[in-house]
Amino acid sequence: MIVVENLVKSYRLTPVLRGIDHVQERGETVVLIGPSGCGKSTFLRCLNQLETADSGRITIGGITIEGGRPPRTAAERERQRQLRQRAGMVFQSFNLFPHLTVRQNITLAPVVVRGVPPADADALARELLIKIGLADKAEVYPAQLSGGQQQRVAIARALAMQPDVMLFDEPTSALDPELREEVLAVMRRLAEEGMTMILVTHEMQFARDIASRVVFFDGGRVAESGSPEQIFSNPQQTRTREFLSKVATR
Amino acid sequence: MNLVAALARAQVKSIPVGWLGQSPAFRIRWALVLLLAGMPVFLGAGDTLGTIKQRGVLRWGADAEGGAPYVYPDPQQPERYIGFECELAGALAAQLGVKAEMVQNQWDQLIPALQRANFDIILNGLELTPENQQRIAMTRPYFVYAQQIVTRKDTESLTGLEDLKGKAVGVLSSSVAQKLLEKAGGIGLRIYPGNVESFRDLRARRIEAVLLDLPIAVHYAKPDGSLQLSGVPFAPGYYAIGVRKQDPELLAALNQAIGELSRNHTLDRIYRQYGVWDQNQERLSDYQPVAVADRQPISTLREWPKYLPLLLRGALTTVELSLLAMVVAVVVGLGLAILRLFGWAPVRWFAQAYVEVMRGTPLLIQLFLIYYGLPEVGIRLNAFFAAILGLGLNYAANEAENYRAGIQAIPHGQMEAALALGLTRGQALRRVVLPQALRLVIPPVTNDFIAMFKDSSIVSVITMVELTKVYGMLAMSTYDYIGLGLMTAGIYFALSYPASLLASRLEAKLRYDCR
């Protein structure tokens, strides 16, 4: 389903990813944890092609992209867009389009990118809004929604492209604690429905509940990987133990 | 005018001191200073001859830009002026026992400038007409001129006033030729600020003929192999010196001086030296002064039904011009902004260079290059298109910067979110970034539009007759600068204020962040 081989990425001279290998089956929920600056977010952004890896190979749903340089030919760009459509991205800062209504936010990509007839896209949007519990907000603008509601719309917007995998980049970090739960609930439900997900988060309890596998990033490498039980209760590496103790006492 | 300026200047100095906080004595002293500052304007009236003799210099107003053979920079020594009027001024000043000093002033503004005491006399091909004599006093004539038609060599049978009907004919702004053609009617009149430009357009086939005073025709057109003097000179008239009406002593002294120069053949000598002498000059001695009745000054405000429609017709041109130029500016500007932000390197440099060059050079020069320069490489635009292109391309540089700032103000996350959904860069730009950026730039773009609306008056230099030009022409013939000025300013305001209202309405309508 997802295969990442030896992914390397530097910003100028600072290495951020030092050779990441990652294999994920359909329906698996993988949670990435680790100290800030360890490369978790960059890893997600490489998967979604917002960053170009220096070397390595990414395969999602049968589409493979080699690292090295940004796409130059039309064919390469087309393949990049194929990959992006298979990987839905949810950002820490929501990034809803403020000039479009909730419904238009959701239908924009299906109509423009996939050529879905507007009426079908509207029906899809209605369905997704029911799923995230915002059926009555279709015609309002993002600025009128709370942060939690905006993030739920952002999830619906990504789902509307029917991706193979959903990538969440600290989706609740920008939210007040009382708004986090509504977003987590939506994600929990997605996981239960069998959506393949990769989640970067600092919500350790949630990670423990939802993850089928936890990956601990440190210094641009995968330091440790295993079941939530194993990572949280019985970590093998010193760095993992140190990190978890800091997070726990926070 | 001088009094007002002096008052304004004095007040700027005095107010920071704390006018109201000062003692009464201080205030009275300042009031006296202010009054005295205005005094010379009144005292000076009636005794300019005395002032000239005291100063030892006769200041004469003329336009040396395209002023040959009257007064023009010496091609061998451009810092010094020559010309038959230059010689004449020297001879006249010598008669008065003083030196002559030329004061440069645009030709069609010489009379108002004389009245504002920018110089003592006008000596620059000023025609001895009842219209001029109602406004200022004029001496006995010093030269006999006539009107001459100039055409291209290949043009035939344009030899008289009747032949010019239905043709595009160039004249010098507010010259006798202009009045003559206006009276004749049915002629495509093209009004130029100088003499050089009309001949240029004649050669460029934008106009069929130029009608102007014979000495100019002789000087400019005769040496030009592609042009000819067509037909015989007609409608002779006199050039005379203009003097303020309050200066009868100066007028008398000048009349005497001209008489002396005529008697001792100095005039003939000067005119022969510059090749402008002809048989007509013998008629100078025939001149009989005609009494001209003082006419009541025209109040254009009271007679507004006569003047407002003319101004409105000019305003229509202004509106058409600025709307079309703005379309050019917006389209080109948006393109430039996108190229500059998203193009590959050479394209980015080009866009940036365009913005810097257009912003860093005067609009006036750009208009001249487009209108008079392009025909030399075979691109001949009419005045209207040249004006739209000039204004539009100039403002495109400003708009490009507005759009660039607007696009850059949109958070990067917007582009990323759109790309992450699988939109191409172009789609993301068009559907996500630009709609947000365009709303942001409404205020600066509106500002530019209103600025351009007013700047558009500059296109009169390439013969466009728009609102400000109409104002200038009417003001020149009625001398009611205030009444016409108020009407013209009123029209500009009545047109620009709705534009800014419309913009704020549009801005409110496109608001999505706090509805």
Coordinates of C-alpha atoms in Angstrom, one line a residue, chain B residues 123-331:
Chain B
L123 CA 7.6 89.9 -27.0
N124 CA 6.9 86.6 -28.8
G125 CA 4.8 86.8 -31.9
L126 CA 1.7 88.0 -30.0
E127 CA -0.9 88.9 -32.5
L128 CA -2.5 92.4 -32.3
T129 CA -6.1 91.2 -32.0
P130 CA -9.1 92.8 -30.2
E131 CA -9.3 89.7 -28.0
N132 CA -5.7 90.2 -26.8
Q133 CA -6.3 94.0 -26.5
Q134 CA -9.2 93.5 -24.2
R135 CA -7.0 91.7 -21.8
I136 CA -3.7 93.6 -22.0
A137 CA -2.4 96.8 -23.6
M138 CA -0.5 96.3 -26.8
T139 CA 2.1 98.5 -28.4
R140 CA 2.3 99.6 -32.1
P141 CA 3.2 96.6 -34.3
Y142 CA 6.8 95.6 -34.9
F143 CA 6.2 92.9 -37.5
V144 CA 3.6 92.0 -40.2
Y145 CA 2.9 88.3 -40.4
A146 CA 0.5 86.2 -42.6
Q147 CA -0.9 82.7 -42.4
Q148 CA 0.8 80.0 -44.5
I149 CA -0.4 76.5 -45.3
V150 CA 2.3 73.9 -45.2
T151 CA 1.7 70.4 -46.7
R152 CA 3.8 67.4 -47.7
K153 CA 5.5 67.7 -51.1
D154 CA 3.2 65.0 -52.6
T155 CA 0.0 66.8 -51.6
E156 CA -1.7 68.9 -54.2
S157 CA -4.4 71.5 -54.3
L158 CA -4.4 72.5 -50.6
T159 CA -3.7 76.1 -51.2
G160 CA -6.5 78.0 -49.5
L161 CA -8.6 78.0 -46.4
E162 CA -11.6 76.4 -48.4
D163 CA -9.4 73.5 -49.4
L164 CA -8.8 72.6 -45.8
K165 CA -12.4 71.6 -45.1
G166 CA -12.7 68.0 -44.0
K167 CA -9.0 67.6 -43.6
A168 CA -6.9 67.1 -40.4
V169 CA -5.0 70.3 -39.9
G170 CA -2.5 71.1 -37.2
V171 CA -2.2 74.5 -35.5
L172 CA -0.4 76.0 -32.5
S173 CA -2.5 76.1 -29.4
S174 CA -4.4 79.5 -29.1
S175 CA -2.8 80.9 -32.2
V176 CA -4.6 83.1 -34.7
A177 CA -4.5 80.1 -37.0
Q178 CA -6.5 78.1 -34.5
K179 CA -9.1 80.9 -34.2
L180 CA -9.2 81.2 -38.0
L181 CA -9.9 77.5 -38.5
E182 CA -12.4 77.4 -35.7
K183 CA -14.3 80.2 -37.3
A184 CA -14.2 78.5 -40.7
G185 CA -15.6 75.3 -39.3
G186 CA -15.7 71.8 -40.7
I187 CA -12.0 71.3 -40.3
G188 CA -10.4 68.4 -38.3
L189 CA -8.5 70.7 -36.0
R190 CA -5.5 69.2 -34.2
I191 CA -4.0 71.5 -31.5
Y192 CA -0.3 71.2 -30.7
P193 CA 1.6 72.7 -27.8
G194 CA 4.6 73.6 -30.0
N195 CA 5.6 74.0 -33.6
V196 CA 8.0 71.0 -34.0
E197 CA 5.3 68.4 -33.1
S198 CA 2.9 69.5 -35.8
F199 CA 5.5 69.1 -38.6
R200 CA 6.4 65.7 -37.2
D201 CA 2.8 64.6 -37.5
L202 CA 2.5 66.1 -40.9
R203 CA 5.5 64.0 -42.1
A204 CA 4.0 61.0 -40.3
R205 CA 0.8 61.5 -42.4
R206 CA -1.3 61.9 -39.2
I207 CA -2.4 65.3 -40.5
E208 CA -2.7 66.7 -44.0
A209 CA -1.6 70.3 -43.4
V210 CA -0.3 72.8 -40.9
L211 CA -1.6 76.3 -40.8
L212 CA 0.8 78.8 -39.1
D213 CA 2.5 82.1 -39.1
L214 CA 4.7 82.6 -42.2
P215 CA 8.1 83.1 -40.3
I216 CA 7.7 79.7 -38.7
A217 CA 6.8 78.1 -41.9
V218 CA 9.8 79.6 -43.6
H219 CA 12.1 78.6 -40.9
Y220 CA 10.9 75.0 -40.3
A221 CA 9.3 73.8 -43.5
K222 CA 11.4 75.4 -46.3
P223 CA 14.6 73.6 -45.5
D224 CA 12.7 70.3 -45.2
G225 CA 12.7 68.5 -48.5
S226 CA 9.5 66.5 -47.8
L227 CA 7.4 69.6 -47.0
Q228 CA 6.3 72.6 -49.1
L229 CA 4.7 76.0 -48.5
S230 CA 1.4 75.6 -50.3
G231 CA -0.4 78.6 -51.8
V232 CA 0.2 82.2 -50.9
P233 CA 0.2 83.7 -47.5
F234 CA -3.2 85.1 -46.4
A235 CA -4.9 86.8 -43.5
P236 CA -2.0 89.2 -42.6
G237 CA -1.8 90.7 -39.2
Y238 CA 0.5 92.5 -36.8
Y239 CA 2.7 91.3 -34.0
A240 CA 2.9 93.7 -31.1
I241 CA 4.4 93.8 -27.6
G242 CA 2.0 93.0 -24.7
V243 CA 2.1 95.2 -21.6
R244 CA 0.0 95.2 -18.5
K245 CA -2.8 97.8 -18.7
Q246 CA -1.6 99.5 -15.5
D247 CA 1.7 100.4 -17.3
P248 CA 0.9 103.3 -19.7
E249 CA 4.3 104.9 -19.2
L250 CA 6.0 101.6 -20.3
L251 CA 3.6 101.3 -23.2
A252 CA 4.5 104.9 -24.3
A253 CA 8.2 104.3 -24.0
L254 CA 8.0 101.1 -26.0
N255 CA 5.9 102.7 -28.7
Q256 CA 8.6 105.4 -29.0
A257 CA 11.4 102.9 -29.1
I258 CA 9.7 100.8 -31.8
G259 CA 9.2 104.0 -33.8
E260 CA 12.8 104.9 -33.5
L261 CA 14.0 101.3 -34.5
S262 CA 11.7 101.5 -37.5
R263 CA 13.0 104.9 -38.6
N264 CA 16.6 104.0 -38.3
H265 CA 16.0 100.7 -40.2
T266 CA 17.1 98.5 -37.2
L267 CA 14.0 96.4 -37.7
D268 CA 14.7 95.8 -41.4
R269 CA 18.3 94.9 -40.6
I270 CA 17.2 92.4 -38.0
Y271 CA 14.5 90.8 -40.1
R272 CA 16.8 90.5 -43.1
Q273 CA 19.4 88.9 -40.9
Y274 CA 16.9 86.1 -40.0
G275 CA 15.4 85.9 -43.5
V276 CA 11.9 86.9 -42.4
W277 CA 11.8 90.3 -44.1
D278 CA 9.3 90.7 -46.9
Q279 CA 7.4 93.4 -48.8
N280 CA 4.6 93.2 -46.2
Q281 CA 6.9 94.8 -43.6
E282 CA 6.4 98.1 -45.4
R283 CA 2.9 98.2 -44.1
L284 CA 4.1 98.7 -40.6
S285 CA 4.0 102.4 -41.1
D286 CA 0.4 102.3 -42.3
Y287 CA -0.8 101.1 -38.9
Q288 CA -3.5 103.2 -37.3
P289 CA -4.4 102.4 -33.7
V290 CA -8.0 101.3 -33.2
A291 CA -9.7 102.0 -30.0
V292 CA -10.9 98.7 -28.4
A293 CA -13.8 98.9 -26.0
D294 CA -13.2 97.3 -22.6
R295 CA -15.5 94.3 -22.5
Q296 CA -17.1 93.1 -19.2
P297 CA -15.2 90.0 -18.0
I298 CA -17.1 86.9 -18.9
S299 CA -18.6 84.9 -16.0
T300 CA -18.6 81.4 -17.2
L301 CA -20.4 80.3 -14.0
R302 CA -23.4 82.6 -14.8
E303 CA -23.3 81.5 -18.5
W304 CA -22.8 77.8 -17.6
P305 CA -25.3 76.4 -20.1
K306 CA -22.9 77.6 -22.7
Y307 CA -19.7 76.2 -21.2
L308 CA -20.7 73.1 -19.2
P309 CA -21.6 71.0 -22.3
L310 CA -18.2 71.7 -23.8
L311 CA -16.5 70.7 -20.6
L312 CA -18.7 67.5 -20.4
R313 CA -17.7 66.6 -23.9
G314 CA -14.1 66.8 -22.7
A315 CA -15.0 64.8 -19.6
L316 CA -16.4 62.0 -21.8
T317 CA -13.0 61.7 -23.6
T318 CA -11.3 61.6 -20.2
V319 CA -13.6 58.9 -18.9
E320 CA -13.2 56.7 -22.1
L321 CA -9.5 57.2 -22.0
S322 CA -9.0 56.3 -18.3
L323 CA -11.3 53.4 -18.4
L324 CA -9.6 51.8 -21.4
A325 CA -6.2 52.6 -20.1
M326 CA -7.1 51.0 -16.7
V327 CA -8.2 47.8 -18.5
V328 CA -4.8 47.7 -20.2
A329 CA -3.0 48.5 -16.9
V330 CA -4.9 45.8 -15.0
V331 CA -4.5 43.1 -17.6

